[in-house]
CSV table of C-alpha atoms in Angstrom, one decimal:
chain,number,residue,atom,x,y,z
A,1,UNK,CA,-44.1,-140.8,3.0
A,2,UNK,CA,-45.4,-140.5,-0.6
A,3,UNK,CA,-43.2,-142.1,-3.2
A,4,UNK,CA,-41.5,-144.5,-0.6
A,5,UNK,CA,-43.5,-147.5,-1.9
A,6,UNK,CA,-41.4,-149.9,-3.8
A,7,UNK,CA,-43.9,-151.7,-6.0
A,8,UNK,CA,-41.6,-154.5,-7.0
A,9,UNK,CA,-40.5,-155.3,-3.5
A,10,UNK,CA,-43.5,-157.6,-2.8
A,11,UNK,CA,-45.7,-159.8,-4.8
A,12,UNK,CA,-47.7,-163.0,-4.5
A,13,UNK,CA,-44.7,-165.1,-3.3
A,14,UNK,CA,-44.3,-164.7,0.5
A,15,UNK,CA,-40.9,-163.6,2.0
A,16,UNK,CA,-38.8,-166.6,2.5
A,17,UNK,CA,-41.0,-169.0,0.5
A,18,UNK,CA,-38.7,-171.3,-1.5
A,19,UNK,CA,-41.5,-173.3,-2.9
A,20,UNK,CA,-42.5,-170.5,-5.3
A,21,UNK,CA,-40.6,-168.7,-7.9
A,22,UNK,CA,-41.0,-165.1,-8.8
A,23,UNK,CA,-39.3,-165.8,-12.0
A,24,UNK,CA,-42.2,-168.1,-12.9
A,25,UNK,CA,-44.8,-165.8,-11.4
A,26,UNK,CA,-43.6,-163.0,-13.5
A,27,UNK,CA,-43.8,-164.8,-16.8
A,28,UNK,CA,-47.3,-166.3,-16.0
A,29,UNK,CA,-48.5,-162.8,-15.1
A,30,UNK,CA,-47.6,-161.9,-18.7
A,31,UNK,CA,-49.5,-164.8,-20.2
A,32,UNK,CA,-47.1,-167.7,-20.4
A,33,UNK,CA,-48.4,-171.1,-19.4
A,34,UNK,CA,-45.0,-172.1,-17.6
A,35,UNK,CA,-46.0,-175.8,-17.2
A,36,UNK,CA,-46.6,-176.1,-20.8
A,37,UNK,CA,-43.4,-174.1,-21.7
A,38,UNK,CA,-41.4,-176.5,-19.5
A,39,UNK,CA,-42.9,-179.5,-21.3
A,40,UNK,CA,-42.0,-177.9,-24.7
A,41,UNK,CA,-38.4,-177.1,-23.5
A,42,UNK,CA,-38.0,-180.8,-22.4
A,43,UNK,CA,-39.2,-182.1,-25.7
A,44,UNK,CA,-36.9,-179.7,-27.4
A,45,UNK,CA,-34.0,-180.6,-25.2
A,46,UNK,CA,-34.6,-184.2,-26.0
A,47,UNK,CA,-34.5,-183.4,-29.7
A,48,UNK,CA,-31.1,-181.6,-29.4
A,49,UNK,CA,-29.7,-184.4,-27.3
A,50,UNK,CA,-30.8,-187.2,-29.7
A,51,UNK,CA,-29.6,-185.1,-32.6
A,52,UNK,CA,-26.2,-184.7,-31.0
A,53,UNK,CA,-26.1,-188.4,-30.6
A,54,UNK,CA,-27.2,-189.3,-34.1
A,55,UNK,CA,-24.9,-186.7,-35.8
A,56,UNK,CA,-22.0,-188.5,-34.1
A,57,UNK,CA,-22.8,-191.4,-36.2
A,58,UNK,CA,-23.7,-189.5,-39.4
A,59,UNK,CA,-20.4,-187.6,-39.1
A,60,UNK,CA,-18.4,-190.9,-39.0
A,61,UNK,CA,-20.1,-192.1,-42.2
A,62,UNK,CA,-19.1,-189.1,-44.0
A,63,UNK,CA,-15.8,-190.7,-44.3
A,64,UNK,CA,-13.6,-189.2,-47.0
A,65,UNK,CA,-15.8,-186.2,-47.3
A,66,UNK,CA,-13.7,-184.1,-45.0
A,67,UNK,CA,-15.5,-180.9,-45.8
A,68,UNK,CA,-18.9,-182.3,-45.0
A,69,UNK,CA,-17.6,-183.9,-41.9
A,70,UNK,CA,-16.3,-180.6,-40.5
A,71,UNK,CA,-19.6,-179.0,-41.1
A,72,UNK,CA,-21.4,-181.9,-39.5
A,73,UNK,CA,-19.2,-181.6,-36.5
A,74,UNK,CA,-20.1,-177.9,-36.1
A,75,UNK,CA,-23.7,-178.8,-36.1
A,76,UNK,CA,-23.3,-181.7,-33.9
A,77,UNK,CA,-21.4,-179.8,-31.2
A,78,UNK,CA,-23.7,-176.8,-31.5
A,79,UNK,CA,-26.7,-179.0,-30.9
A,80,UNK,CA,-25.0,-180.3,-27.8
A,81,UNK,CA,-24.3,-176.7,-26.8
A,82,UNK,CA,-28.1,-176.1,-27.1
A,83,UNK,CA,-28.9,-179.0,-24.8
A,84,UNK,CA,-26.5,-177.4,-22.3
A,85,UNK,CA,-28.3,-174.1,-22.6
A,86,UNK,CA,-31.9,-175.5,-22.3
A,87,UNK,CA,-31.3,-177.8,-19.3
A,88,UNK,CA,-30.7,-175.0,-16.8
A,89,UNK,CA,-33.7,-173.1,-18.0
A,90,UNK,CA,-35.9,-176.1,-17.4
A,91,UNK,CA,-34.7,-176.4,-13.8
A,92,UNK,CA,-35.0,-172.6,-13.3
A,93,UNK,CA,-38.6,-172.8,-14.2
A,94,UNK,CA,-39.2,-175.5,-11.7
A,95,UNK,CA,-39.0,-178.5,-14.0
A,96,UNK,CA,-36.6,-181.3,-14.4
A,97,UNK,CA,-35.3,-183.4,-17.3
A,98,UNK,CA,-36.6,-187.0,-17.0
A,99,UNK,CA,-34.6,-189.2,-14.5
A,100,UNK,CA,-34.5,-192.0,-17.1
A,101,UNK,CA,-32.8,-191.2,-20.3
A,102,UNK,CA,-35.1,-193.6,-22.2
A,103,UNK,CA,-38.1,-191.5,-21.1
A,104,UNK,CA,-36.2,-188.5,-22.2
A,105,UNK,CA,-35.3,-189.7,-25.7
A,106,UNK,CA,-38.8,-191.1,-26.3
A,107,UNK,CA,-40.4,-187.7,-25.8
A,108,UNK,CA,-38.0,-185.8,-28.0
A,109,UNK,CA,-39.9,-183.4,-30.2
A,110,UNK,CA,-38.1,-184.3,-33.6
A,111,UNK,CA,-37.5,-187.5,-35.2
A,112,UNK,CA,-34.4,-189.7,-34.7
A,113,UNK,CA,-31.7,-188.7,-37.3
A,114,UNK,CA,-30.9,-192.2,-38.2
A,115,UNK,CA,-28.0,-193.1,-40.4
A,116,UNK,CA,-29.7,-194.0,-43.8
A,117,UNK,CA,-30.3,-197.7,-44.0
A,118,UNK,CA,-30.6,-198.1,-40.2
A,119,UNK,CA,-34.1,-196.6,-39.8
A,120,UNK,CA,-36.0,-197.6,-36.8
A,121,UNK,CA,-32.9,-199.5,-35.5
A,122,UNK,CA,-33.3,-202.1,-38.2
A,123,UNK,CA,-29.7,-201.5,-39.2
A,124,UNK,CA,-28.5,-202.9,-35.9
A,125,UNK,CA,-28.8,-206.5,-37.3
A,126,UNK,CA,-27.8,-205.6,-40.9
A,127,UNK,CA,-24.6,-206.3,-42.4
A,128,UNK,CA,-22.2,-203.4,-42.2
A,129,UNK,CA,-21.8,-203.4,-46.0
A,130,UNK,CA,-25.6,-202.8,-46.5
A,131,UNK,CA,-25.6,-199.9,-44.1
A,132,UNK,CA,-22.6,-198.2,-45.7
A,133,UNK,CA,-24.2,-198.6,-49.2
A,134,UNK,CA,-27.3,-196.8,-48.2
A,135,UNK,CA,-25.4,-194.1,-46.3
A,136,UNK,CA,-24.3,-192.0,-49.2
A,137,UNK,CA,-23.1,-188.4,-48.6
A,138,UNK,CA,-26.3,-187.1,-50.3
A,139,UNK,CA,-28.5,-189.4,-48.1
A,140,UNK,CA,-26.8,-188.3,-45.0
A,141,UNK,CA,-27.0,-184.7,-45.8
A,142,UNK,CA,-30.7,-185.0,-46.4
A,143,UNK,CA,-31.1,-186.5,-42.9
A,144,UNK,CA,-29.0,-183.6,-41.4
A,145,UNK,CA,-31.2,-181.0,-43.4
A,146,UNK,CA,-34.5,-182.4,-42.2
A,147,UNK,CA,-33.3,-182.6,-38.6
A,148,UNK,CA,-32.4,-178.8,-38.8
A,149,UNK,CA,-35.7,-178.0,-40.2
A,150,UNK,CA,-37.6,-179.7,-37.4
A,151,UNK,CA,-35.3,-177.8,-34.9
A,152,UNK,CA,-36.1,-174.4,-36.7
A,153,UNK,CA,-39.9,-175.1,-36.4
A,154,UNK,CA,-39.5,-176.1,-32.7
A,155,UNK,CA,-37.6,-172.9,-31.8
A,156,UNK,CA,-39.7,-170.7,-33.8
A,157,UNK,CA,-42.7,-171.8,-31.8
A,158,UNK,CA,-40.9,-171.2,-28.5
A,159,UNK,CA,-39.9,-167.7,-29.7
A,160,UNK,CA,-43.6,-167.1,-30.5
A,161,UNK,CA,-44.8,-168.3,-27.1
A,162,UNK,CA,-42.3,-166.2,-25.2
A,163,UNK,CA,-41.9,-163.1,-27.2
A,164,UNK,CA,-42.7,-160.1,-25.1
A,165,UNK,CA,-43.5,-162.2,-22.2
A,166,UNK,CA,-40.5,-164.2,-21.0
A,167,UNK,CA,-37.3,-162.4,-22.2
A,168,UNK,CA,-35.0,-165.0,-20.6
A,169,UNK,CA,-36.5,-168.0,-22.5
A,170,UNK,CA,-37.0,-165.9,-25.7
A,171,UNK,CA,-33.4,-164.9,-25.6
A,172,UNK,CA,-32.3,-168.5,-25.2
A,173,UNK,CA,-34.6,-169.7,-28.0
A,174,UNK,CA,-33.6,-166.9,-30.4
A,175,UNK,CA,-29.9,-167.8,-29.9
A,176,UNK,CA,-30.6,-171.4,-30.6
A,177,UNK,CA,-32.8,-170.5,-33.6
A,178,UNK,CA,-30.1,-168.3,-35.1
A,179,UNK,CA,-27.8,-171.4,-35.1
A,180,UNK,CA,-30.3,-173.8,-36.4
A,181,UNK,CA,-31.1,-171.4,-39.3
A,182,UNK,CA,-27.4,-171.3,-40.1
A,183,UNK,CA,-27.2,-175.2,-39.9
A,184,UNK,CA,-30.1,-175.5,-42.4
A,185,UNK,CA,-28.4,-173.1,-44.8
A,186,UNK,CA,-25.2,-175.1,-44.7
A,187,UNK,CA,-27.0,-178.4,-45.4
A,188,UNK,CA,-29.0,-176.9,-48.2
A,189,UNK,CA,-25.8,-175.7,-49.8
A,190,UNK,CA,-24.0,-179.1,-49.4
A,191,UNK,CA,-27.0,-181.2,-50.3
A,192,UNK,CA,-27.8,-179.1,-53.4
A,193,UNK,CA,-24.3,-179.3,-54.8
A,194,UNK,CA,-23.7,-182.9,-53.8
A,195,UNK,CA,-27.1,-184.3,-55.1
A,196,UNK,CA,-28.2,-181.8,-57.7
A,197,UNK,CA,-25.0,-180.1,-58.8
A,198,UNK,CA,-26.6,-176.8,-58.1
A,199,UNK,CA,-25.1,-174.1,-56.1
A,200,UNK,CA,-27.3,-172.6,-53.5
A,201,UNK,CA,-24.9,-170.8,-51.1
A,202,UNK,CA,-25.5,-170.6,-47.5
A,203,UNK,CA,-24.0,-167.1,-47.4
A,204,UNK,CA,-21.7,-168.2,-44.6
A,205,UNK,CA,-19.5,-171.2,-44.1
A,206,UNK,CA,-17.0,-171.8,-41.3
A,207,UNK,CA,-16.8,-171.5,-37.6
A,208,UNK,CA,-13.7,-170.2,-35.8
A,209,UNK,CA,-13.3,-173.7,-34.2
A,210,UNK,CA,-15.5,-176.9,-34.4
A,211,UNK,CA,-18.8,-176.3,-32.7
A,212,UNK,CA,-18.1,-172.6,-32.1
A,213,UNK,CA,-21.8,-171.9,-31.3
A,214,UNK,CA,-21.4,-168.1,-31.7
A,215,UNK,CA,-24.9,-167.4,-30.4
A,216,UNK,CA,-25.5,-170.1,-27.9
A,217,UNK,CA,-22.1,-170.7,-26.3
A,218,UNK,CA,-19.7,-167.9,-26.8
A,219,UNK,CA,-22.1,-165.4,-25.2
A,220,UNK,CA,-23.7,-167.8,-22.7
A,221,UNK,CA,-25.6,-166.4,-19.9
A,222,UNK,CA,-24.8,-169.1,-17.4
A,223,UNK,CA,-21.6,-170.8,-16.4
A,224,UNK,CA,-22.0,-174.6,-16.9
B,1,UNK,CA,-46.6,-185.1,-68.9
B,2,UNK,CA,-48.1,-187.8,-66.7
B,3,UNK,CA,-51.6,-187.7,-65.6
B,4,UNK,CA,-52.4,-185.9,-62.4
B,5,UNK,CA,-52.8,-188.0,-59.2
B,6,UNK,CA,-56.4,-188.8,-58.2
B,7,UNK,CA,-57.8,-186.3,-55.7
B,8,UNK,CA,-60.3,-186.7,-52.9
B,9,UNK,CA,-62.7,-184.5,-51.0
B,10,UNK,CA,-61.4,-184.0,-47.4
B,11,UNK,CA,-63.7,-182.3,-44.9
B,12,UNK,CA,-62.2,-180.9,-41.8
B,13,UNK,CA,-64.3,-180.5,-38.7
B,14,UNK,CA,-62.8,-177.5,-36.8
B,15,UNK,CA,-63.0,-176.8,-33.0
B,16,UNK,CA,-65.4,-173.9,-33.4
B,17,UNK,CA,-68.0,-176.2,-35.1
B,18,UNK,CA,-67.3,-175.1,-38.6
B,19,UNK,CA,-66.4,-177.4,-41.4
B,20,UNK,CA,-64.1,-176.9,-44.4
B,21,UNK,CA,-63.6,-179.0,-47.3
B,22,UNK,CA,-60.6,-179.1,-49.6
B,23,UNK,CA,-59.3,-181.3,-52.5
B,24,UNK,CA,-56.3,-183.4,-51.8
B,25,UNK,CA,-54.4,-185.4,-54.3
B,26,UNK,CA,-53.2,-188.8,-53.5
B,27,UNK,CA,-49.5,-187.8,-54.0
B,28,UNK,CA,-49.5,-185.0,-51.4
B,29,UNK,CA,-49.8,-184.8,-47.7
B,30,UNK,CA,-53.1,-183.7,-46.3
B,31,UNK,CA,-51.7,-180.9,-44.2
B,32,UNK,CA,-49.9,-179.3,-47.2
B,33,UNK,CA,-53.0,-179.5,-49.3
B,34,UNK,CA,-55.1,-177.8,-46.5
B,35,UNK,CA,-52.5,-175.1,-46.1
B,36,UNK,CA,-52.5,-174.4,-49.9
B,37,UNK,CA,-56.2,-174.0,-49.6
B,38,UNK,CA,-55.8,-171.3,-46.9
B,39,UNK,CA,-56.7,-173.5,-43.9
B,40,UNK,CA,-54.4,-172.9,-41.0
B,41,UNK,CA,-54.0,-176.0,-38.9
B,42,UNK,CA,-51.5,-176.8,-36.0
B,43,UNK,CA,-48.3,-178.5,-36.9
B,44,UNK,CA,-44.8,-178.7,-35.6
B,45,UNK,CA,-42.2,-181.2,-36.7
B,46,UNK,CA,-44.0,-181.8,-40.1
B,47,UNK,CA,-42.3,-185.3,-40.3
B,48,UNK,CA,-44.9,-187.4,-38.8
B,49,UNK,CA,-43.4,-187.6,-35.3
B,50,UNK,CA,-44.8,-185.2,-32.8
B,51,UNK,CA,-48.6,-185.0,-32.3
B,52,UNK,CA,-49.3,-181.3,-33.1
B,53,UNK,CA,-51.0,-182.0,-36.3
B,54,UNK,CA,-53.2,-185.0,-34.9
B,55,UNK,CA,-56.6,-185.5,-36.2
B,56,UNK,CA,-59.3,-188.1,-35.6
B,57,UNK,CA,-60.4,-190.0,-38.7
B,58,UNK,CA,-64.2,-189.9,-38.7
B,59,UNK,CA,-64.5,-191.4,-42.2
B,60,UNK,CA,-62.2,-192.7,-45.0
B,61,UNK,CA,-58.7,-194.0,-45.4
B,62,UNK,CA,-55.2,-192.7,-45.2
B,63,UNK,CA,-51.7,-193.8,-46.1
B,64,UNK,CA,-49.4,-193.3,-43.1
B,65,UNK,CA,-46.3,-194.6,-44.8
B,66,UNK,CA,-44.3,-191.3,-44.7
B,67,UNK,CA,-44.6,-190.8,-40.9
B,68,UNK,CA,-41.5,-191.2,-38.9
B,69,UNK,CA,-43.4,-192.5,-35.8
B,70,UNK,CA,-46.9,-193.9,-36.1
B,71,UNK,CA,-48.2,-197.1,-34.6
B,72,UNK,CA,-50.8,-199.6,-35.7
B,73,UNK,CA,-52.5,-198.7,-32.4
B,74,UNK,CA,-52.8,-195.1,-33.6
B,75,UNK,CA,-54.6,-196.2,-36.8
B,76,UNK,CA,-56.8,-198.6,-35.0
B,77,UNK,CA,-57.8,-195.9,-32.5
B,78,UNK,CA,-58.6,-193.5,-35.4
B,79,UNK,CA,-55.8,-191.1,-35.1
B,80,UNK,CA,-53.7,-189.7,-38.0
B,81,UNK,CA,-50.8,-187.3,-38.4
B,82,UNK,CA,-51.8,-185.3,-41.4
B,83,UNK,CA,-48.4,-183.7,-41.9
B,84,UNK,CA,-47.3,-186.9,-43.5
B,85,UNK,CA,-50.6,-188.7,-44.3
B,86,UNK,CA,-51.9,-189.1,-47.8
B,87,UNK,CA,-55.6,-189.5,-48.7
B,88,UNK,CA,-56.7,-192.8,-50.1
B,89,UNK,CA,-60.4,-192.0,-50.2
B,90,UNK,CA,-62.7,-189.1,-49.4
B,91,UNK,CA,-62.2,-188.2,-45.7
B,92,UNK,CA,-63.8,-186.6,-42.8
B,93,UNK,CA,-61.3,-185.5,-40.2
B,94,UNK,CA,-61.7,-183.8,-36.8
B,95,UNK,CA,-58.8,-181.5,-36.2
B,96,UNK,CA,-56.9,-180.3,-33.1
B,97,UNK,CA,-56.5,-183.8,-31.5
B,98,UNK,CA,-53.0,-183.6,-30.2
B,99,UNK,CA,-54.1,-183.9,-26.5
B,100,UNK,CA,-56.5,-186.8,-27.2
B,101,UNK,CA,-53.8,-188.6,-29.2
B,102,UNK,CA,-51.3,-188.1,-26.4
B,103,UNK,CA,-53.7,-189.6,-23.8
B,104,UNK,CA,-54.3,-192.6,-26.3
B,105,UNK,CA,-50.4,-193.0,-26.4
B,106,UNK,CA,-50.1,-192.8,-22.6
B,107,UNK,CA,-52.8,-195.4,-22.1
B,108,UNK,CA,-50.9,-197.8,-24.3
B,109,UNK,CA,-47.5,-196.8,-22.9
B,110,UNK,CA,-46.4,-195.6,-26.4
B,111,UNK,CA,-43.9,-192.7,-26.7
B,112,UNK,CA,-45.0,-189.1,-27.4
B,113,UNK,CA,-43.7,-185.6,-26.9
B,114,UNK,CA,-45.3,-183.9,-23.9
B,115,UNK,CA,-45.3,-180.3,-25.0
B,116,UNK,CA,-47.7,-180.5,-28.0
């Protein structure tokens, strides 16, 4: 009967074949190199994960700067939320995060956000006083700012790669990018005032609760 | 006002066979100078960490001190990350070497992102 054909009911993936994914086939048909995308997502997940880890230290050393500490905590928890958002998408696309965490952090797409004075782990053997002296609020805010900038570049690239081709990854990347742009604006505002005495407002300031993640968590599309 | 930093001629060999030369001051990063001259080259982290901006150094010397992760083995093999490298002489650079630099890192069991 004319009109009874359902063009989306069948494709290259055979019925019952669980070794192939139509969700991957569909984005490849639209021009996405799914293998390359998975590699980029793993690099990006590694960067979010290491940032979360290092921000834990940076936040601690903002001792006495309670306003900075609060903002750093928002960014820290939101970066963790980003990792939580990316990991399922990697598996959905047929990939996996590395089985060894050392492999994972080594391939992170952005630099380690070391506490100033501890770069390249050299601070592990330094006296605590030396470390604290280098870790001024301005120095810490600069580390935070540059980490956010690397994240913006990363997620902008993934948005470019997936726009109009892979709406699910694009949606995820755009949510994360929204928050990274906000984080950059926060740290510009704080660093500019702390270091230069110049007001460069972010245009926004506080979350409802620490690590609120209004784009990447509160409207999540999966249930972790 | 201080004197301007010395500058060097940096010639880029591009994948399509064309070459493009730009002037790069010693106090600026090579990628930034290329970009200012209108040359679009790949980059991602812009902190001398990932390999997106990798080049092969065909001639000349660079200062890699601003890179966040760059190994002596990279320099010996003739690779540079131009987002954070500074010219110390006239240079000839072959661009778009991320995949080659990643193979080099893999062969020496040195860390590298996989997606660039």
